[in-house]
Coordinates of C-alpha atoms and ligand atoms in Angstrom, one line a residue:
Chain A
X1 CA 33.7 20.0 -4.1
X2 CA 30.4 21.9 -4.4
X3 CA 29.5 23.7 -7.8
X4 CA 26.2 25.7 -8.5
X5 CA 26.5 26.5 -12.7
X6 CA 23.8 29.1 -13.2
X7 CA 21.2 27.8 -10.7
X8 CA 18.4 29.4 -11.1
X9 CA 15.6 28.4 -8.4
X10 CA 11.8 29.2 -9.3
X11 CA 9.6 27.5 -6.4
X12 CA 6.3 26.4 -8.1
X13 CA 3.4 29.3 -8.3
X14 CA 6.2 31.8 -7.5
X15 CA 6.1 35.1 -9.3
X16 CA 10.1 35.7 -9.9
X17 CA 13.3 33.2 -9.1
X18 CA 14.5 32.7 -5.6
X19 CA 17.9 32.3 -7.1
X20 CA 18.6 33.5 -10.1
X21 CA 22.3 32.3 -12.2
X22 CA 24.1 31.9 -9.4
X23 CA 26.9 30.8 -10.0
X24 CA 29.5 29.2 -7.4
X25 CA 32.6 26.7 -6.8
X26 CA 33.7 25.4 -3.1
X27 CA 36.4 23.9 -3.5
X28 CA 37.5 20.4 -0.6
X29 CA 37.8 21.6 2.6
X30 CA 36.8 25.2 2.2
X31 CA 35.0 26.9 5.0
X32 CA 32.3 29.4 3.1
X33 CA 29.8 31.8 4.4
X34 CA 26.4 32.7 3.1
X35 CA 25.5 36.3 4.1
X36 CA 22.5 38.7 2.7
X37 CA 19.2 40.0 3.6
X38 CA 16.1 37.8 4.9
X39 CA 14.4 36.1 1.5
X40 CA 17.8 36.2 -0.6
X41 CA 17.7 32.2 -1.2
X42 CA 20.5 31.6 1.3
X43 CA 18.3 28.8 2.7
X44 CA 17.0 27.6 -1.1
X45 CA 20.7 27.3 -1.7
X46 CA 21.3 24.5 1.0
X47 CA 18.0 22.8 0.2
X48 CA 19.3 22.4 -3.3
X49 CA 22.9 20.9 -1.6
X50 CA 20.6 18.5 0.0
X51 CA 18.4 18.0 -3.1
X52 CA 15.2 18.5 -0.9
X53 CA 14.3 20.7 -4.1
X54 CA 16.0 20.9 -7.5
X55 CA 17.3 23.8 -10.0
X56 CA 14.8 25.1 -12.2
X57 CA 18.0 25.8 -14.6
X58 CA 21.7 25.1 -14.3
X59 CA 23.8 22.1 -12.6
X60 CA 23.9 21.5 -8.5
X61 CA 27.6 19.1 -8.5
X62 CA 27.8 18.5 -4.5
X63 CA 31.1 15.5 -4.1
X64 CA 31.2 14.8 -7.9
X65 CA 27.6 13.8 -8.1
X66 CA 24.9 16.3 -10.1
X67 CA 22.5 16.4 -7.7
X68 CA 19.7 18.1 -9.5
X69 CA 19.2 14.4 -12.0
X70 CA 19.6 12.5 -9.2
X71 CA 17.2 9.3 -9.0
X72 CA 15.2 9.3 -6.2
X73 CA 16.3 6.1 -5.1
X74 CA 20.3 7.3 -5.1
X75 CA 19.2 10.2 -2.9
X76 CA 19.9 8.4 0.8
X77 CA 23.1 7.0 -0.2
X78 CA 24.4 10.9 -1.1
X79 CA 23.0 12.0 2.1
X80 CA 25.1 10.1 4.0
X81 CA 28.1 12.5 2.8
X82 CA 26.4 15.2 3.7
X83 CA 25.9 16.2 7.4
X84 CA 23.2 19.4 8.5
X85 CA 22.8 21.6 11.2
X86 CA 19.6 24.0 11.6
X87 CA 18.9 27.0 13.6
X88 CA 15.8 25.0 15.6
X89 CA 18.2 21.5 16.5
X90 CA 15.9 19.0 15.2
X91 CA 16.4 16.6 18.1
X92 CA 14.2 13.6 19.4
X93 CA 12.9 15.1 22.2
X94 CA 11.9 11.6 23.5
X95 CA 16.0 10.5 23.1
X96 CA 18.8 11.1 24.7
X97 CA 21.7 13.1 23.9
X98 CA 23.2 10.0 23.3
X99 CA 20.6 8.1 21.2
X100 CA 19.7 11.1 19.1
X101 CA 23.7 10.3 17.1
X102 CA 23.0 7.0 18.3
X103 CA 20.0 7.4 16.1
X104 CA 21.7 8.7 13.0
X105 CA 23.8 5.8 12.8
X106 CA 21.1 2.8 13.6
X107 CA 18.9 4.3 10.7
X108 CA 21.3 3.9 7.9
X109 CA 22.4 0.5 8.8
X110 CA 25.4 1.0 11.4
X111 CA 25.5 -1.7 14.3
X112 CA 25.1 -0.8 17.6
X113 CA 28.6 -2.1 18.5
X114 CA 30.1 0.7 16.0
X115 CA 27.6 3.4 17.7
X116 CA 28.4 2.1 21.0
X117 CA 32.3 2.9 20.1
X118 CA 31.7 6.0 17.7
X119 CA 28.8 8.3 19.9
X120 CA 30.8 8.5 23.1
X121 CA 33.8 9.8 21.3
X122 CA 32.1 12.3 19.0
X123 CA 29.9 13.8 22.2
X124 CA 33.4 14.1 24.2
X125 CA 34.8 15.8 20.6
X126 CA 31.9 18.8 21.0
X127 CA 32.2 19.1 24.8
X128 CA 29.6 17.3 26.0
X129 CA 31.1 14.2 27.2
X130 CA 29.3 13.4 31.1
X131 CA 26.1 15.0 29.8
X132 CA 25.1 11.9 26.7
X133 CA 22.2 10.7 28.9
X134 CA 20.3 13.7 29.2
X135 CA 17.3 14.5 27.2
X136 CA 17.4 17.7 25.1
X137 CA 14.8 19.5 26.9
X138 CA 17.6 19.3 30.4
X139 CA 20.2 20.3 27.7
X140 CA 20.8 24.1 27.2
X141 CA 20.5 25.7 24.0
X142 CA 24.1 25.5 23.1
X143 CA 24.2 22.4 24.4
X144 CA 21.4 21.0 22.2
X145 CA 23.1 22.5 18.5
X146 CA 26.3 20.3 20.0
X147 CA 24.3 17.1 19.8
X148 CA 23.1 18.0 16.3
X149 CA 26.6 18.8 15.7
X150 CA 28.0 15.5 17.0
X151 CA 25.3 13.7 15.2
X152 CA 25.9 15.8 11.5
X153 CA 29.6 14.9 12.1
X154 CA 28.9 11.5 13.4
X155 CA 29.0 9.6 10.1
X156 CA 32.6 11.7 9.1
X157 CA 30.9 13.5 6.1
X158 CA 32.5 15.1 3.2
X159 CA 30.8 18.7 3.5
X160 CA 28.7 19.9 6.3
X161 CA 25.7 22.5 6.0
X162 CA 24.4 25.0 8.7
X163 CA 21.8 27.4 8.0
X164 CA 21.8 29.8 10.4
X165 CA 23.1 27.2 13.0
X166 CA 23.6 30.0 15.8
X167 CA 20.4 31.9 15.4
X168 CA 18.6 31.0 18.5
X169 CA 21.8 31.0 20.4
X170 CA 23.4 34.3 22.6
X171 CA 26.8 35.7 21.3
X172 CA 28.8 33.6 23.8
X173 CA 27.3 30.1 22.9
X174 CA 27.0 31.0 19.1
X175 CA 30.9 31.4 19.2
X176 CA 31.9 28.2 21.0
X177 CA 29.7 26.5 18.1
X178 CA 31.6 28.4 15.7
X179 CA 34.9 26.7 17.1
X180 CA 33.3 23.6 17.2
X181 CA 32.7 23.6 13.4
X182 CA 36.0 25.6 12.6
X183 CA 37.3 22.2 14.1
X184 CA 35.9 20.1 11.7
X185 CA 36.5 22.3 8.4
X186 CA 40.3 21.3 10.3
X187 CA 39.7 17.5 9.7
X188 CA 38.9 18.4 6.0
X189 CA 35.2 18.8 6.0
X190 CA 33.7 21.2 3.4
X191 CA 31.8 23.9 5.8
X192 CA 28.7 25.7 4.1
X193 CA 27.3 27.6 6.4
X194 CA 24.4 30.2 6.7
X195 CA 24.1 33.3 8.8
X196 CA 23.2 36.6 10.1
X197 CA 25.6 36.8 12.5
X198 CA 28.1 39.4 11.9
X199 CA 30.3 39.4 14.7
X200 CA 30.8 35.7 14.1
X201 CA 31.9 36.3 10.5
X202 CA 34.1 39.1 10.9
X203 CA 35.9 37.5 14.1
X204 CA 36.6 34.4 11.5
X205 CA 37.6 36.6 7.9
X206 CA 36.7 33.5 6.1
X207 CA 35.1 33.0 2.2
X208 CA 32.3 35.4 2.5
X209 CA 29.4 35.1 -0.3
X210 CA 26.7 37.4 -0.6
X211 CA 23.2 36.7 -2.0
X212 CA 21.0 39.3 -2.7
X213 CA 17.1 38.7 -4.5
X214 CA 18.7 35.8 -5.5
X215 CA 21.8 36.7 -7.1
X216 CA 25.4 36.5 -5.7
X217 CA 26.3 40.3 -5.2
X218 CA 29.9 39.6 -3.6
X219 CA 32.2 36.8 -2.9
X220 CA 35.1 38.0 -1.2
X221 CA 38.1 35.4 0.2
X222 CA 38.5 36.7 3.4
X223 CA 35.4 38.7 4.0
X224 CA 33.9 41.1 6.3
X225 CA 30.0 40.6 6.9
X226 CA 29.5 43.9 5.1
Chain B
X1 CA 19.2 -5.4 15.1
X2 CA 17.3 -3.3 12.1
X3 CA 15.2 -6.4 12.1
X4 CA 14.0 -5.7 15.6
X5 CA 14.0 -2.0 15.5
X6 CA 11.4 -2.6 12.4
X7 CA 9.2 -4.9 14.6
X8 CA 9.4 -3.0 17.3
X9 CA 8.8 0.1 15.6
X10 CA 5.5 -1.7 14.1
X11 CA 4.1 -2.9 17.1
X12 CA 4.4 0.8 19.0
X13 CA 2.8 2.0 16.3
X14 CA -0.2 -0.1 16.4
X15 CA -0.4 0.7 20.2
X16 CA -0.1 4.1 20.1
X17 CA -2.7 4.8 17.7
X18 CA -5.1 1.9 19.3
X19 CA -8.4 3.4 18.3
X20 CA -8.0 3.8 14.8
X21 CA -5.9 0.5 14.5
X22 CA -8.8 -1.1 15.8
X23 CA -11.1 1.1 13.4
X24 CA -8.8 -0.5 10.7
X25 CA -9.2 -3.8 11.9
X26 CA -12.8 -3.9 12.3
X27 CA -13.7 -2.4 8.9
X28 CA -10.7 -5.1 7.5
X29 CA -12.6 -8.2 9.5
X30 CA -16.0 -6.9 7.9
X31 CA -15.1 -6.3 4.4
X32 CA -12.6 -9.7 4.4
X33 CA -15.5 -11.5 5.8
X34 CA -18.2 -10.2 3.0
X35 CA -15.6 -11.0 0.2
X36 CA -14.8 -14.8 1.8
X37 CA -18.8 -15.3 1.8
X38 CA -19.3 -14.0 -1.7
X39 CA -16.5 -16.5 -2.5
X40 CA -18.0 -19.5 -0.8
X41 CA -21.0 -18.3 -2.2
X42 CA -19.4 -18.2 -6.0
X43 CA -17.9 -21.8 -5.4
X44 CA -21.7 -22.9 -4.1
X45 CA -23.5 -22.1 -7.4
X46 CA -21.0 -23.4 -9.5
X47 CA -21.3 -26.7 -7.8
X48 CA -25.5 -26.2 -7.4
X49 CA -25.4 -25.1 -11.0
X50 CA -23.9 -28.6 -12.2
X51 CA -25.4 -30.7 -10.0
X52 CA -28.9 -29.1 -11.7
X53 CA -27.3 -29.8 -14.6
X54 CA -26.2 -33.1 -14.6
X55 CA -30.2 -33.8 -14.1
X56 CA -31.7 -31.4 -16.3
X57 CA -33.4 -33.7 -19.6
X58 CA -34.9 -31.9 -22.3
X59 CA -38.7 -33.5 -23.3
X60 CA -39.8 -33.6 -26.6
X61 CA -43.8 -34.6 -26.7
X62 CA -45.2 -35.5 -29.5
X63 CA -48.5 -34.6 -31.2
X64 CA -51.7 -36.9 -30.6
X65 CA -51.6 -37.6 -34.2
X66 CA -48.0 -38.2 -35.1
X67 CA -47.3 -40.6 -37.6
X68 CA -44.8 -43.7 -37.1
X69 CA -42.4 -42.4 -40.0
X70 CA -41.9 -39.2 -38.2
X71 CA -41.5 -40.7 -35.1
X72 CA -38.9 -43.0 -36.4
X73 CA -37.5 -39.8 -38.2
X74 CA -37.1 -38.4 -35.1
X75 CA -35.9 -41.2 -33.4
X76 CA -33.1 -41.5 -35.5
X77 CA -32.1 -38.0 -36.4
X78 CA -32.0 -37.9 -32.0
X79 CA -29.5 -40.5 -32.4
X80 CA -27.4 -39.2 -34.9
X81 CA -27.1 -35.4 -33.1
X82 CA -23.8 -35.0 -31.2
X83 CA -25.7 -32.4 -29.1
X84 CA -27.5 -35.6 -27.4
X85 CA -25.4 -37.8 -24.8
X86 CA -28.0 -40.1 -24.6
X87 CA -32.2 -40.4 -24.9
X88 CA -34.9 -42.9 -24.5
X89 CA -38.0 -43.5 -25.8
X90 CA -41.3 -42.9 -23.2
X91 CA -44.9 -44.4 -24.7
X92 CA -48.3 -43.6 -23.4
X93 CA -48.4 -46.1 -21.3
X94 CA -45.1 -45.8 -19.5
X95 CA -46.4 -42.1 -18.8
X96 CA -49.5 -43.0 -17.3
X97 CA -47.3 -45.8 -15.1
X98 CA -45.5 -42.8 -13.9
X99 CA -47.9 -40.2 -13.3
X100 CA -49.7 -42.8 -11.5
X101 CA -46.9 -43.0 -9.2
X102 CA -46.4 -39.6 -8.9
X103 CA -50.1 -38.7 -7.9
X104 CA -50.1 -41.9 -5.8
X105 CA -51.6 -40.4 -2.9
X106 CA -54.4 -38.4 -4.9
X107 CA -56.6 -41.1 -6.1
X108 CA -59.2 -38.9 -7.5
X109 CA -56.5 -37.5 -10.1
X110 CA -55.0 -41.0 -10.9
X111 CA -58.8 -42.3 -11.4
X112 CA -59.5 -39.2 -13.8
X113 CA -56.0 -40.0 -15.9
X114 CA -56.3 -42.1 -18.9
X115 CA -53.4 -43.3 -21.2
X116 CA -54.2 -41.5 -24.2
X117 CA -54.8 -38.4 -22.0
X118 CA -50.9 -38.4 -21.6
X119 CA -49.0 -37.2 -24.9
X120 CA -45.7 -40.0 -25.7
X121 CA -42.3 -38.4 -25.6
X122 CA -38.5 -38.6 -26.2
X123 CA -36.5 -37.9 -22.9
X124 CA -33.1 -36.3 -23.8
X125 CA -30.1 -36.1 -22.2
X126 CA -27.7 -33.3 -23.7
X127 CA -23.9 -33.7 -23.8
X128 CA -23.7 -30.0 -22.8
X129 CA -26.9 -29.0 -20.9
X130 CA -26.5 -25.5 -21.3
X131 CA -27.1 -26.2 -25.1
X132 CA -30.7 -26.8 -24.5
X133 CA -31.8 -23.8 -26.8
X134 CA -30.0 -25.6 -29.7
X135 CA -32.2 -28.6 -28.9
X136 CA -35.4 -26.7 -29.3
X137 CA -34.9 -25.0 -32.4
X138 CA -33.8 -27.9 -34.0
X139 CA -36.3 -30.0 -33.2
X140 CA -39.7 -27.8 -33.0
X141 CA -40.5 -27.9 -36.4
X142 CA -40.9 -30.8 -37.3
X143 CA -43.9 -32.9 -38.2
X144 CA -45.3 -34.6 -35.2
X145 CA -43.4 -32.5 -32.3
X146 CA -46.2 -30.6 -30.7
X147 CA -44.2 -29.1 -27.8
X148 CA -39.8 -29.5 -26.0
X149 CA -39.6 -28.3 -22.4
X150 CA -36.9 -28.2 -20.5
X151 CA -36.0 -28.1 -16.7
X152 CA -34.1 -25.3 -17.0
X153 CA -36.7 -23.0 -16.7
X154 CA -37.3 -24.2 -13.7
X155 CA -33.7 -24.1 -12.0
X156 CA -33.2 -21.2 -13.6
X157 CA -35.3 -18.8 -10.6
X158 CA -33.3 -20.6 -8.0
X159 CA -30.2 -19.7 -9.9
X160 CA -31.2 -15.8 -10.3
X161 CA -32.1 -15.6 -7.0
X162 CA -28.0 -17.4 -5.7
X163 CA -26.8 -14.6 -8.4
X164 CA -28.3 -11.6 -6.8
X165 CA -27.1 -12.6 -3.5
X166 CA -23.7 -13.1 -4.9
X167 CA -23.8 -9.9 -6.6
X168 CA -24.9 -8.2 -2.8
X169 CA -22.0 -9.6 -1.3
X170 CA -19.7 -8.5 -4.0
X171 CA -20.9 -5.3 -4.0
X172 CA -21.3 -4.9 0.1
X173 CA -17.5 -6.3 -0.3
X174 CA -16.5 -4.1 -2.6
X175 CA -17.8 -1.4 -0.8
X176 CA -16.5 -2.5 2.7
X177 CA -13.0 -2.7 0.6
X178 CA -12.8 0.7 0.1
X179 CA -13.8 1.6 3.7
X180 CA -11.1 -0.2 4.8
X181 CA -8.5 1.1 2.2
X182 CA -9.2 4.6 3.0
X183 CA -9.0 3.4 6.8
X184 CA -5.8 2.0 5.9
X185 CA -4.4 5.1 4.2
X186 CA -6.0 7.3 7.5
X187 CA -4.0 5.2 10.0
X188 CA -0.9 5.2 8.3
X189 CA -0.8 8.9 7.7
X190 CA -1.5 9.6 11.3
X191 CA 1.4 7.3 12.2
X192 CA 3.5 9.3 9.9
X193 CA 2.2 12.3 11.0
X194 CA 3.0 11.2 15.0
X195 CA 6.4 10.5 14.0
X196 CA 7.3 13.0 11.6
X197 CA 10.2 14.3 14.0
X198 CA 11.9 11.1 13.4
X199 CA 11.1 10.5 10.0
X200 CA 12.4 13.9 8.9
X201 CA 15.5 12.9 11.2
X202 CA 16.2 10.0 9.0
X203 CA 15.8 11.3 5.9
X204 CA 18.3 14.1 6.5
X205 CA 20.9 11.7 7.9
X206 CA 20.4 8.9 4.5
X207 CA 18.5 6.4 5.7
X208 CA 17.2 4.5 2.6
X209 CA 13.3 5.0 2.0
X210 CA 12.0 1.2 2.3
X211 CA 13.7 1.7 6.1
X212 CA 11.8 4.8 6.5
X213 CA 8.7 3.3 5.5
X214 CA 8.7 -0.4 6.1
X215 CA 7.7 0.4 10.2
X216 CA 4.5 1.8 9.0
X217 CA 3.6 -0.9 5.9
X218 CA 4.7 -3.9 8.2
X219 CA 1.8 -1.8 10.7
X220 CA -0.9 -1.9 8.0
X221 CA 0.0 -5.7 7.6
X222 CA -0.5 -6.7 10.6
X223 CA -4.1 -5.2 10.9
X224 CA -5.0 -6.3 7.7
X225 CA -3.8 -10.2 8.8
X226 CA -5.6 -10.0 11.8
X227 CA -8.6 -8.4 10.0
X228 CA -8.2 -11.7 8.0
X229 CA -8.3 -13.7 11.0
X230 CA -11.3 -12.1 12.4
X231 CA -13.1 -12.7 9.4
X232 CA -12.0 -16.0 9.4
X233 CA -13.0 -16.8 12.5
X234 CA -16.8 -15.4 11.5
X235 CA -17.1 -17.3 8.1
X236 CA -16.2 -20.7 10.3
X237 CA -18.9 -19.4 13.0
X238 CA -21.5 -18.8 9.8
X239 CA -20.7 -22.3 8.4
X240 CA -21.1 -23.9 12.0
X241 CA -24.0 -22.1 14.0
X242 CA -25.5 -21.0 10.8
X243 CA -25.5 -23.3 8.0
X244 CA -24.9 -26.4 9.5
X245 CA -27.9 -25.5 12.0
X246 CA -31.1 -23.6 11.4
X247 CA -30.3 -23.8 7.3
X248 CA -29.1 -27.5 7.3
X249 CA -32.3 -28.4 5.2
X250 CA -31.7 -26.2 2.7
X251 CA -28.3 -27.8 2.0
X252 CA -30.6 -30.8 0.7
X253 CA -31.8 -28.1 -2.0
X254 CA -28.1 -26.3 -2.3
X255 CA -25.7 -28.8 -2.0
X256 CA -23.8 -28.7 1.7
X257 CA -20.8 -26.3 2.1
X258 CA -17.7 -28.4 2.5
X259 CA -15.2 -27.3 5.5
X260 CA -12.5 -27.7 2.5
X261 CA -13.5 -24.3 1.0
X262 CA -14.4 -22.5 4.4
X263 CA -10.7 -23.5 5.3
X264 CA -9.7 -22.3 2.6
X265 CA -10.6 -19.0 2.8
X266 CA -8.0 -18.4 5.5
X267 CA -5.2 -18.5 3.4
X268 CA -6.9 -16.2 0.6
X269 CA -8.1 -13.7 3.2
X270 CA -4.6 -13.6 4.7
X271 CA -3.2 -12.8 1.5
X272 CA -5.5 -10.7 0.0
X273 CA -5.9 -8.4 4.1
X274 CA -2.1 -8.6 3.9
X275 CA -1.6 -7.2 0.1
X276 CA -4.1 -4.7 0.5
X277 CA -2.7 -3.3 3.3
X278 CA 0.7 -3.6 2.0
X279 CA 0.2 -2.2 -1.3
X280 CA -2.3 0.9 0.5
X281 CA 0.3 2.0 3.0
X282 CA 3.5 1.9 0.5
X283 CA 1.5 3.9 -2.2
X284 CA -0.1 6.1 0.6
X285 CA 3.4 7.2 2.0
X286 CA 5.0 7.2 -1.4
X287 CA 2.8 10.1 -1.9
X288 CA 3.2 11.2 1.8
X289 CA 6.9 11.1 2.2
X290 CA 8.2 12.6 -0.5
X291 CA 12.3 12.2 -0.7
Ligands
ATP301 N1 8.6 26.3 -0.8 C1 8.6 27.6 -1.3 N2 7.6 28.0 -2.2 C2 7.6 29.2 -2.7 N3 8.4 30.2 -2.4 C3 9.4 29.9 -1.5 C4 9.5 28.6 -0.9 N4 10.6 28.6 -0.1 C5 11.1 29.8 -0.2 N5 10.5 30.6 -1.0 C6 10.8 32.0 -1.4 O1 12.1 32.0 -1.9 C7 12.7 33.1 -1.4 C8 14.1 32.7 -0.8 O2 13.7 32.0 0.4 P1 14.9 31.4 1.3 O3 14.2 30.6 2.4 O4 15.9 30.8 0.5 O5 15.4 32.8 2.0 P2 16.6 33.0 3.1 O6 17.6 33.8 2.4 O7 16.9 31.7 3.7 O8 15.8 33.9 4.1 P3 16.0 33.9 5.7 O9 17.2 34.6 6.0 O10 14.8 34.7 6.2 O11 16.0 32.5 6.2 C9 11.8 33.9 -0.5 O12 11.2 34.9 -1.2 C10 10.7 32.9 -0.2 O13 9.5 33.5 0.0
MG302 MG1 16.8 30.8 5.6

């Protein structure tokens, strides 16, 4: 469950809102696109999911929890519900396929007996299985967003978030990690994800929202890109 | 297992970043060593001061002419003050006895001395010597005092001179202390800096914050302990080669420097490297890792 009650998001020495009373409900388990032009507040929206920044008005609810009051100390624990997945991979280039989930796990407390058990399985899960001891930079591009796939999904969280998760990717790849994470809205994970890519959301006809200057021109239940 | 990775994490820190942890180090050693001497230092007056003390006696001479009812006034008003621990009486002749010692090896001054040359005197002894002020007033009014010294006067140049040293080596300290805090915060930001990849890793995936940070605290410990050591090592060097050699015969003037307080600066240099750096790098990355 995800609920934005008129957000509005002005960034500090900004002239006008980068959101601006939006207002939005995901239900469990939905699958949800964010669509619109470059410097809408698609990306403001998913850093206020992730309470990197908070609302400058209205309520951010992400898995029952209001977000935008959150102590700072209670911010770790919510992250753990929350896997992301960004356009440039954020991988430990010094750590391999393997030990980048591996990774994820160890630093929020998991043993390495549960990693040992968990990692394989997740990498086979997004088609890399044979390939978990490579290092990124002898992964392909597709092959490097699986890894940050397999380690957002590692930890089996409650919603997922992508912005723009197929950006640096060709048409081909871009669709395989479409399927990858159409696969895991199917286990019950919330899916927010942000693009550009038309083809991608017309081919899926899923929850489209659009955000334009900041405000939420359409949301349509089985959209189109536009 | 996190135990390890937070140890190990530390110590590839320190290594990767060698130059400035040794930077840190140094500056630590210096500044831990200025604030254990200005310590020893501080414990060293306070003992000089009441060793002075415990000897210090308050004269009161009397006038050529005084009369024997005011010296007996005297005499007994001395006895009756609760400012005076003890006193005795010295005559004329127990002066020139004394003096006679004293000058023993100038004959030509002990042959020019006569009695009633010397004035007679009380010699006081005061519960609290620092009280000595109280003594004077009291006392140099009345009839057939002509003047009251008192050895402070005399201790008192050796003790501003020990208090201006001490003051130097608070202030070089103090100084030194905010080199190395700034050194401190320097290093630990550069760590951060060289591992910002990870750290941004595992604050998107949840891990809690003392987790994130402790790797680079537990780094500014270390140096700060070992900064400790080193200074340690140069305050037991100071006492050895140093004040127990060329300066040995001042001690006779200054009161020795026990080994018990030089050993005990390890322990309160430890703490004090180790709390520094501990308190410097979790405020530092408070403010450079923001949730
Ligand atoms: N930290 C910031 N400080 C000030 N303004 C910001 C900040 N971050 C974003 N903005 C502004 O907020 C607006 C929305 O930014 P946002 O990153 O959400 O856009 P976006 O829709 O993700 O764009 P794109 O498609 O190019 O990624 C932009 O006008 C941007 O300049
Ligand atoms: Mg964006």
């Amino acid at each position: 469950m995800i609920r934005l009650e008129h957000v509005t998001k002005t960034y500090p020495k900004a002239s006008r809102p980068s959101l601006d009373n939006v207002d939005v409900s995901i239900d469990k388990g939905d699958f949800v696109f964010f669509i619109g032009p470059s410097g809408s507040g698609k990306s403001t929206i998913i850093k206020l999911l992730l309470r990197e920044v908070t609302p400058t008005r209205g309520r951010v609810v992400v898995n029952n929890r209001d977000v935008g009051t959150m102590r700072s100390w209670k911010i770790p624990n919510f992250r753990r519900s929350i896997g992301c997945v960004f356009q440039d991979f954020r991988l430990l280039p010094n750590r391999t396929a393997y030990e980048n989930v591996a990774f994820a796990l160890e630093v929020i407390g998991k043993s390495r007996g549960v990693a040992r058990r968990v990692v394989p399985e997740v990498l086979e899960l997004v088609g890399l299985g044979g390939k978990e001891h490579r290092y990124p930079h002898e992964l392909s591009g597709g092959e490097q967003q699986r890894v940050a796939v397999a380690r957002a999904f590692v930890n089996r969280p409650l919603t997922l978030l992508a912005d723009e998760p197929t950006g640096n990717l060709d048409p081909d790849t871009s669709i395989e990690i479409m399927r990858l994470l159409d696969r895991i809205n199917r286990t019950g994970t919330t899916v927010v994800m942000v693009t550009h890519d038309s083809n991608i959301v017309n081919q899926m006809r899923r929850r489209v929202i659009e955000i334009e200057s900041g405000r939420v021109v359409r949301d349509q239940p089985r959209g189109v890109y536009g | 297992m996190r135990a390890k990775y937070v140890l190990y994490e530390a110590a590839t820190g320190l290594w990767r970043n060698v130059t400035m942890t040794v930077a840190m180090i140094i500056t630590m050693a210096v500044s831990l060593a200025m604030l254990g001497a200005s310590g020893l230092l501080f414990l060293q007056v306070d003992k000089v001061k009441e060793l002075y003390y415990a000897q210090v006696e308050v004269t009161i001479f009397l006038a050529e002419d005084v009369s024997d009812e005011d010296r007996e006034a005297l005499d007994r008003a001395l006895d009756s003050d609760p400012l005076v621990s003890h006193y005795y009486y010295e005559s004329q002749e127990e002066a020139y006895e004394k003096a006679r010692e004293l000058f023993s090896d100038a004959p030509d001054l002990v042959e020019a001395l006569r009695p009633e040359s010397l004035p007679e005197s009380f010699r006081v002894q005061l519960t609290d010597p620092e009280q000595f002020r109280e003594i004077s007033v009291t006392y140099i009014g009345w009839d057939g005092v002509s003047e009251i010294v008192d050895q402070e006067r005399l201790v008192g140049d050796i003790f501003s001179i020990l208090n201006a040293v001490q003051v130097m080596a608070l202030v070089i300290a103090a100084v030194m202390a905010a080199a190395a805090l700034l050194l401190v915060a320097n290093v630990i930001q550069v760590a951060a800096y060289s591992k910002r990849r990870e750290v941004s890793v595992m604050k998107m995936v949840g891990a809690s914050n003392w987790f994130v940070q402790l790797p680079f605290v537990l780094e500014a410990v270390v140096a700060g302990v070992i900064g400790a050591l080193l200074a340690f090592a140069a305050l037991a060097a100071g006492k050895y080669f140093i004040i127990d050699g060329p300066l040995a015969p001042l001690s006779m003037l200054l009161t020795p420097v026990p080994w018990r307080n030089v050993l005990l600066t390890l322990p309160a240099l430890a703490a004090v490297g180790g709390l520094v750096s501990a308190v410097t790098g979790w405020v530092t990355l408070r403010f450079y890792l923001k949730p």
